PDB file of C-alpha atoms in Angstrom:
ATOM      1  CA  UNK A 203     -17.067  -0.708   6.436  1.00 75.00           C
ATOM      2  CA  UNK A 204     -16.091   1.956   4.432  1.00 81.00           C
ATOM      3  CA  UNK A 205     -17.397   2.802   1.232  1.00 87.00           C
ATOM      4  CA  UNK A 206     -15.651   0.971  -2.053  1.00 91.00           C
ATOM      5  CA  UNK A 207     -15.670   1.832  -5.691  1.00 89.00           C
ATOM      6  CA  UNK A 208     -18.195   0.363  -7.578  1.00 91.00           C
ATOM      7  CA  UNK A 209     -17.947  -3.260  -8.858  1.00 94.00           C
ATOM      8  CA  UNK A 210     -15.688  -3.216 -12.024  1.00 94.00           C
ATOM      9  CA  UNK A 211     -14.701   0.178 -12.470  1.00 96.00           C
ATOM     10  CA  UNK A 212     -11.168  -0.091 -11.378  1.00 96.00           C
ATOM     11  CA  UNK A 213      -8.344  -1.533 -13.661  1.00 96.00           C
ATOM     12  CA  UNK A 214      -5.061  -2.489 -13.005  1.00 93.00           C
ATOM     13  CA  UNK A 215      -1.796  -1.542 -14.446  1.00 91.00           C
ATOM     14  CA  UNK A 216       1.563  -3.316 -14.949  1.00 89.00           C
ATOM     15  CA  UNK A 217       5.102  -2.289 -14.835  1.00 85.00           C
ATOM     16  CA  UNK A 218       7.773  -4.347 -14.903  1.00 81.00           C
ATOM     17  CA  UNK A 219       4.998  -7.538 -14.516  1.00 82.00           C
ATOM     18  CA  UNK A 220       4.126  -6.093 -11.253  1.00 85.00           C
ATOM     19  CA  UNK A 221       0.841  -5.098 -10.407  1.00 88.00           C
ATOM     20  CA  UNK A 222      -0.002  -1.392  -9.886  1.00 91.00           C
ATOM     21  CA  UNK A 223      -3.234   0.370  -8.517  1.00 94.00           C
ATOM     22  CA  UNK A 224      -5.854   2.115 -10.497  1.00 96.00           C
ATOM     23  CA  UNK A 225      -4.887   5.689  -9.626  1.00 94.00           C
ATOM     24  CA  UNK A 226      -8.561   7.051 -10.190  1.00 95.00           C
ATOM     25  CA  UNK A 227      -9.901   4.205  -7.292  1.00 96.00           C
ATOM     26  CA  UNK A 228      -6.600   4.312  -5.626  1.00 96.00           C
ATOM     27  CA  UNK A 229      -4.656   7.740  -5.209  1.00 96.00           C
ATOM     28  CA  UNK A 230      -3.249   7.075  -1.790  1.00 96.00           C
ATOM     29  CA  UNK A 231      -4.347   9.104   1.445  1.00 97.00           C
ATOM     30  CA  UNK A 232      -2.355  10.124   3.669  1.00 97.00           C
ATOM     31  CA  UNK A 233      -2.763  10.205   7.952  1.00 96.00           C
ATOM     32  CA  UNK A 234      -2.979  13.654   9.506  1.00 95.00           C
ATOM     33  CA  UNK A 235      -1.233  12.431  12.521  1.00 94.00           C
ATOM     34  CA  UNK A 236       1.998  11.860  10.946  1.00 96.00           C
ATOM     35  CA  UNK A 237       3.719  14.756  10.035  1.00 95.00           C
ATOM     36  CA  UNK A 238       7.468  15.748   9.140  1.00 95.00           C
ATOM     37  CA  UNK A 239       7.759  17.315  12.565  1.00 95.00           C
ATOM     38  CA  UNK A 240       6.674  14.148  14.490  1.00 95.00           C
ATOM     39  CA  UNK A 241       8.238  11.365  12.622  1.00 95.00           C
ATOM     40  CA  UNK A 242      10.050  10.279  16.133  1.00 94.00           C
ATOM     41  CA  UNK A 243       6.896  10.007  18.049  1.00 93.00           C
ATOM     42  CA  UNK A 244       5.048   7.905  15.318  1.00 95.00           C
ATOM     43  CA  UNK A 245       6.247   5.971  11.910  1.00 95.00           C
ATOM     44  CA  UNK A 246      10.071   5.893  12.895  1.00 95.00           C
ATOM     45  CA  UNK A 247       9.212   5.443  16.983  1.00 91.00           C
ATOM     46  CA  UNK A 248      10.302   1.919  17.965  1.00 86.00           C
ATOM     47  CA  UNK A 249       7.555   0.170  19.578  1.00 83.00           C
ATOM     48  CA  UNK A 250       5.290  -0.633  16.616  1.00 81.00           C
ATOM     49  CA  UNK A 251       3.531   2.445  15.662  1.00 87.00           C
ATOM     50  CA  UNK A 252       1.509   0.274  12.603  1.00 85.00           C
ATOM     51  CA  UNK A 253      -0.038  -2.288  15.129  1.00 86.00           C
ATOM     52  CA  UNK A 254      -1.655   0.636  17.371  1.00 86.00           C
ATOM     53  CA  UNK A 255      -3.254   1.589  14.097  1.00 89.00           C
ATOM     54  CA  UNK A 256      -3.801  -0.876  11.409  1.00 89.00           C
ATOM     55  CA  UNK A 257      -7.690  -1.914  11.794  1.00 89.00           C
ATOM     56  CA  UNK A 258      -8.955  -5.429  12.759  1.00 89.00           C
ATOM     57  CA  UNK A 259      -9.696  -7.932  10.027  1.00 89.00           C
ATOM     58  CA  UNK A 260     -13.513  -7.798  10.755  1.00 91.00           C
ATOM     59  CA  UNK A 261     -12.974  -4.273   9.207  1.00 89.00           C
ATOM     60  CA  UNK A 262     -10.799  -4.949   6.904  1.00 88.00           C
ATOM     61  CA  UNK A 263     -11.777  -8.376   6.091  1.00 90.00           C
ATOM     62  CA  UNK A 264     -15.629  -7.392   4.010  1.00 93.00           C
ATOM     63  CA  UNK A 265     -13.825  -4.285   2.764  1.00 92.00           C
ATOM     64  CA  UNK A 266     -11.159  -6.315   1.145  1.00 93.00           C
ATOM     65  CA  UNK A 267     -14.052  -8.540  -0.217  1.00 93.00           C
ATOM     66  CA  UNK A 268     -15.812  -5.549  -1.760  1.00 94.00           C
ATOM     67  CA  UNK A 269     -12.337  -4.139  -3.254  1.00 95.00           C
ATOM     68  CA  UNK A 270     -11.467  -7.010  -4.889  1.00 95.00           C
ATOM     69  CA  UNK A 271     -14.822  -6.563  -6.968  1.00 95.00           C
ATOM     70  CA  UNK A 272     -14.033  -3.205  -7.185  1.00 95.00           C
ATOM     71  CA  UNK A 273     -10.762  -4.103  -9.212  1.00 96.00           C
ATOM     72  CA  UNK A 274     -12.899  -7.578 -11.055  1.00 96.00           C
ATOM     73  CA  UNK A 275     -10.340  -9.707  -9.225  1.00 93.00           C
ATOM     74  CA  UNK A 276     -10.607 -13.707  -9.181  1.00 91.00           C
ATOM     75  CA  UNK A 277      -7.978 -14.835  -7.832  1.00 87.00           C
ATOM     76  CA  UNK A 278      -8.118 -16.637  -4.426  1.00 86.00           C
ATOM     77  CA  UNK A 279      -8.220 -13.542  -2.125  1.00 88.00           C
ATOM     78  CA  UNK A 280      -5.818 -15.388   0.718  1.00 86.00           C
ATOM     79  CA  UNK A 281      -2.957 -14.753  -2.126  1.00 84.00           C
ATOM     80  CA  UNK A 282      -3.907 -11.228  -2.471  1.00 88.00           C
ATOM     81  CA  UNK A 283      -2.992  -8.329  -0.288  1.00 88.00           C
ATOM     82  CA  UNK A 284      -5.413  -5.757   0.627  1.00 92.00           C
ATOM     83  CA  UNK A 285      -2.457  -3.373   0.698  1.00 92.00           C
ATOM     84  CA  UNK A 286      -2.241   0.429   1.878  1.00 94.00           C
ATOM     85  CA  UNK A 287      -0.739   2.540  -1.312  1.00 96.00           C
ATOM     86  CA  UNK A 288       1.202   4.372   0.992  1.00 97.00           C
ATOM     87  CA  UNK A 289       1.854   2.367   3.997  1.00 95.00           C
ATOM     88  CA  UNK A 290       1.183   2.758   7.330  1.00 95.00           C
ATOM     89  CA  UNK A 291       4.934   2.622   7.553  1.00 94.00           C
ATOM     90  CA  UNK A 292       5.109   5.751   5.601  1.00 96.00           C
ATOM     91  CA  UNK A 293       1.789   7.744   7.377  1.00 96.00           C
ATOM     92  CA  UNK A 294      -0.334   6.346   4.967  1.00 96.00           C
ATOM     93  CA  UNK A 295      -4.356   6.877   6.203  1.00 95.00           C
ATOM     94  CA  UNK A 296      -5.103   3.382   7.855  1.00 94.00           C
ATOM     95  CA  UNK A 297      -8.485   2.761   6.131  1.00 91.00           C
ATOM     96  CA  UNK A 298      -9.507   5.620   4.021  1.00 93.00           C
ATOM     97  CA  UNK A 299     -10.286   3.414   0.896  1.00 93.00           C
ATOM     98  CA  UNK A 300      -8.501   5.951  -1.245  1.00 94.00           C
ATOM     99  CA  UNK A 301      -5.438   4.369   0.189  1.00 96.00           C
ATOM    100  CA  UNK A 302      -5.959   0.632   0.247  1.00 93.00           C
ATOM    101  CA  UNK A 303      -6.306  -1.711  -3.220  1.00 94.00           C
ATOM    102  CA  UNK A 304      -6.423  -5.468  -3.527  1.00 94.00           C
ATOM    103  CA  UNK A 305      -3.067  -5.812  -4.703  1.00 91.00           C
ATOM    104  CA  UNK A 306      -2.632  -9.514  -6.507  1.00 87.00           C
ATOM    105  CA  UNK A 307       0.160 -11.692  -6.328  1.00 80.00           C
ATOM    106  CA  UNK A 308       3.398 -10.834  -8.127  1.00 74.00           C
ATOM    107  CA  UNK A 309       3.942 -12.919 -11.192  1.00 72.00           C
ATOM    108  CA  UNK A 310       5.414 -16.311 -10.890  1.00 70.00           C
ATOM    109  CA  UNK A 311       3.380 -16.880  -7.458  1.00 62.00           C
ATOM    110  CA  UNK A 312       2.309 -20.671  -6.552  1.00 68.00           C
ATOM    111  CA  UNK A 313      -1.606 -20.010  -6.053  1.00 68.00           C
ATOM    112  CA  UNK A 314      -2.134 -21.449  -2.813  1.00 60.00           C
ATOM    113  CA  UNK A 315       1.052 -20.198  -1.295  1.00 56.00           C
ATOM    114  CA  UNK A 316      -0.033 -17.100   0.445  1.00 55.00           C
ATOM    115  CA  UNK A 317       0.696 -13.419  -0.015  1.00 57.00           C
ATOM    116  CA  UNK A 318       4.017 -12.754  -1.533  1.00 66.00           C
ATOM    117  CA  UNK A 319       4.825  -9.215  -3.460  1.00 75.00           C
ATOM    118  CA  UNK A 320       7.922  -6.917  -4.166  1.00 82.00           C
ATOM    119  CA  UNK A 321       6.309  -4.191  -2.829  1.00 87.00           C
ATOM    120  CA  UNK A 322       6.688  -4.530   1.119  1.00 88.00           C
ATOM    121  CA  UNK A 323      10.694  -4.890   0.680  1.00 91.00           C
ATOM    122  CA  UNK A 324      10.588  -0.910  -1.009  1.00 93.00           C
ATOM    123  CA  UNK A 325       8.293   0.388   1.817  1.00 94.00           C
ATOM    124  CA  UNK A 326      10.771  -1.151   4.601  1.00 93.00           C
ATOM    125  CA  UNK A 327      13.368   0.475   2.442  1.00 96.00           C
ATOM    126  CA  UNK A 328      12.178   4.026   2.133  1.00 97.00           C
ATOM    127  CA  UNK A 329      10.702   4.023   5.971  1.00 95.00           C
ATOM    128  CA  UNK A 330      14.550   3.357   6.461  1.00 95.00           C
ATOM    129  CA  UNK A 331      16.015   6.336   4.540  1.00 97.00           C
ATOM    130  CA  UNK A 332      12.728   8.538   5.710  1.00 97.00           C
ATOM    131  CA  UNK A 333      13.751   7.736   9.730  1.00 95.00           C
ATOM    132  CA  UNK A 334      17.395   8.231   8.696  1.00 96.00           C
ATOM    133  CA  UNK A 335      16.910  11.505   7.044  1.00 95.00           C
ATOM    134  CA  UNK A 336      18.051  10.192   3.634  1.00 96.00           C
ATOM    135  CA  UNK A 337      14.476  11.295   2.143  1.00 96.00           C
ATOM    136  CA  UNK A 338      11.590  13.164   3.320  1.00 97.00           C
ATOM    137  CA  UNK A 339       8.525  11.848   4.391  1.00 97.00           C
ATOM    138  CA  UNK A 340       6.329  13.716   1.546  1.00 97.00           C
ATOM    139  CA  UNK A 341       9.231  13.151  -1.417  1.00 97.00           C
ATOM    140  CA  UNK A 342       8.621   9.256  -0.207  1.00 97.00           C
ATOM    141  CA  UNK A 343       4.645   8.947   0.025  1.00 97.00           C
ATOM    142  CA  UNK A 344       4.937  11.086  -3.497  1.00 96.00           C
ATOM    143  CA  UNK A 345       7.328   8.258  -4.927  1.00 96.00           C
ATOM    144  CA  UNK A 346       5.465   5.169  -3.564  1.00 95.00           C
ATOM    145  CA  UNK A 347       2.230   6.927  -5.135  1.00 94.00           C
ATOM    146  CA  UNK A 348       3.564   7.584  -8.755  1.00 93.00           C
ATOM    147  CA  UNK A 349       5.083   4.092  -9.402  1.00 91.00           C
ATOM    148  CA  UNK A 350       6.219   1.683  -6.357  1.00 91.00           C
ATOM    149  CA  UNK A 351       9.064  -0.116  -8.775  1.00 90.00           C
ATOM    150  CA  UNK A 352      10.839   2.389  -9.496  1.00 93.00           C
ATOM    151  CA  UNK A 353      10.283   4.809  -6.102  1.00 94.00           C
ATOM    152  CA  UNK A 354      13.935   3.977  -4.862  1.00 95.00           C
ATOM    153  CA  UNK A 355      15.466   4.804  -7.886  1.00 94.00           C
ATOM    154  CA  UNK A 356      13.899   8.130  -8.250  1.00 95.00           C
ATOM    155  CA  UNK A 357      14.621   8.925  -4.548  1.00 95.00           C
ATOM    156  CA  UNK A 358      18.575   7.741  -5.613  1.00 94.00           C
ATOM    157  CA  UNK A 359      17.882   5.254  -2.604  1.00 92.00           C
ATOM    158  CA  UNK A 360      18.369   1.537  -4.871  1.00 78.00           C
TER     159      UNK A 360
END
């Protein structure tokens, strides 16, 4: 399990109602092994480069449990996503904690009803324009890192 921050000291921040990451527990990481150069041999390949990476629940799982500490959160954990910053989609680092955060549920979520947030539609959207050549692959991990809700409109991609 890797190493979390320590029990209260992260906060989170709002925009729009939507839950953001502490940036001082959460700056994002990014994986070595995806680089501008191999972008067709890893994120934008077709045959599910994320599964061959993402860790097993058993990992992820007790680190999730110690990150939601981290960030004082109460909330039933099965409606909270222990989310990569800068998804795997994207290169982010598959467990460096830097990169993952308990994310909560976006507001207006029935507890009980699972994960839901607005962020997973924006990573789809800029692994889209990243494989398409609309953006580049550091000019999107940089915009998913500063703010998530408004990443496609500073990348002109909303």
């Amino acid at each position: 399990m890797q190493k979390q921050p320590a029990a209260g000291s992260c906060r989170y921040r709002y925009e729009k109602g939507e839950p953001l990451e502490d940036t001082s527990c959460t700056p994002g990481a990014t994986s070595p092994a995806v680089t501008e150069a191999n972008l067709a041999s890893t994120i934008c390949r077709k045959s599910g480069y994320t599964k061959g990476i993402r860790p097993p629940e058993s990992v992820t799982g007790p680190e999730k449990r110690a990150n939601a500490s981290s960030y004082s959160y109460t909330g039933r954990l099965g409606d909270a996503e222990y989310d990569h910053l800068i998804s795997l989609e994207l290169g982010g680092d598959p467990n460096d904690p830097r990169n993952l955060w308990v994310e909560p549920p976006d507001p207006g979520h029935r507890a009980g009803s699972g994960v839901n947030n607005r962020k997973d539609p924006v990573e789809s959207k800029l692994h889209t324009a990243v494989c398409s050549g609309k953006t580049t692959l550091r000019a999107a991990q940089q915009a998913i890192v500063t703010d998530w809700t408004t990443a496609l409109s500073k990348l002109s991609l909303a």
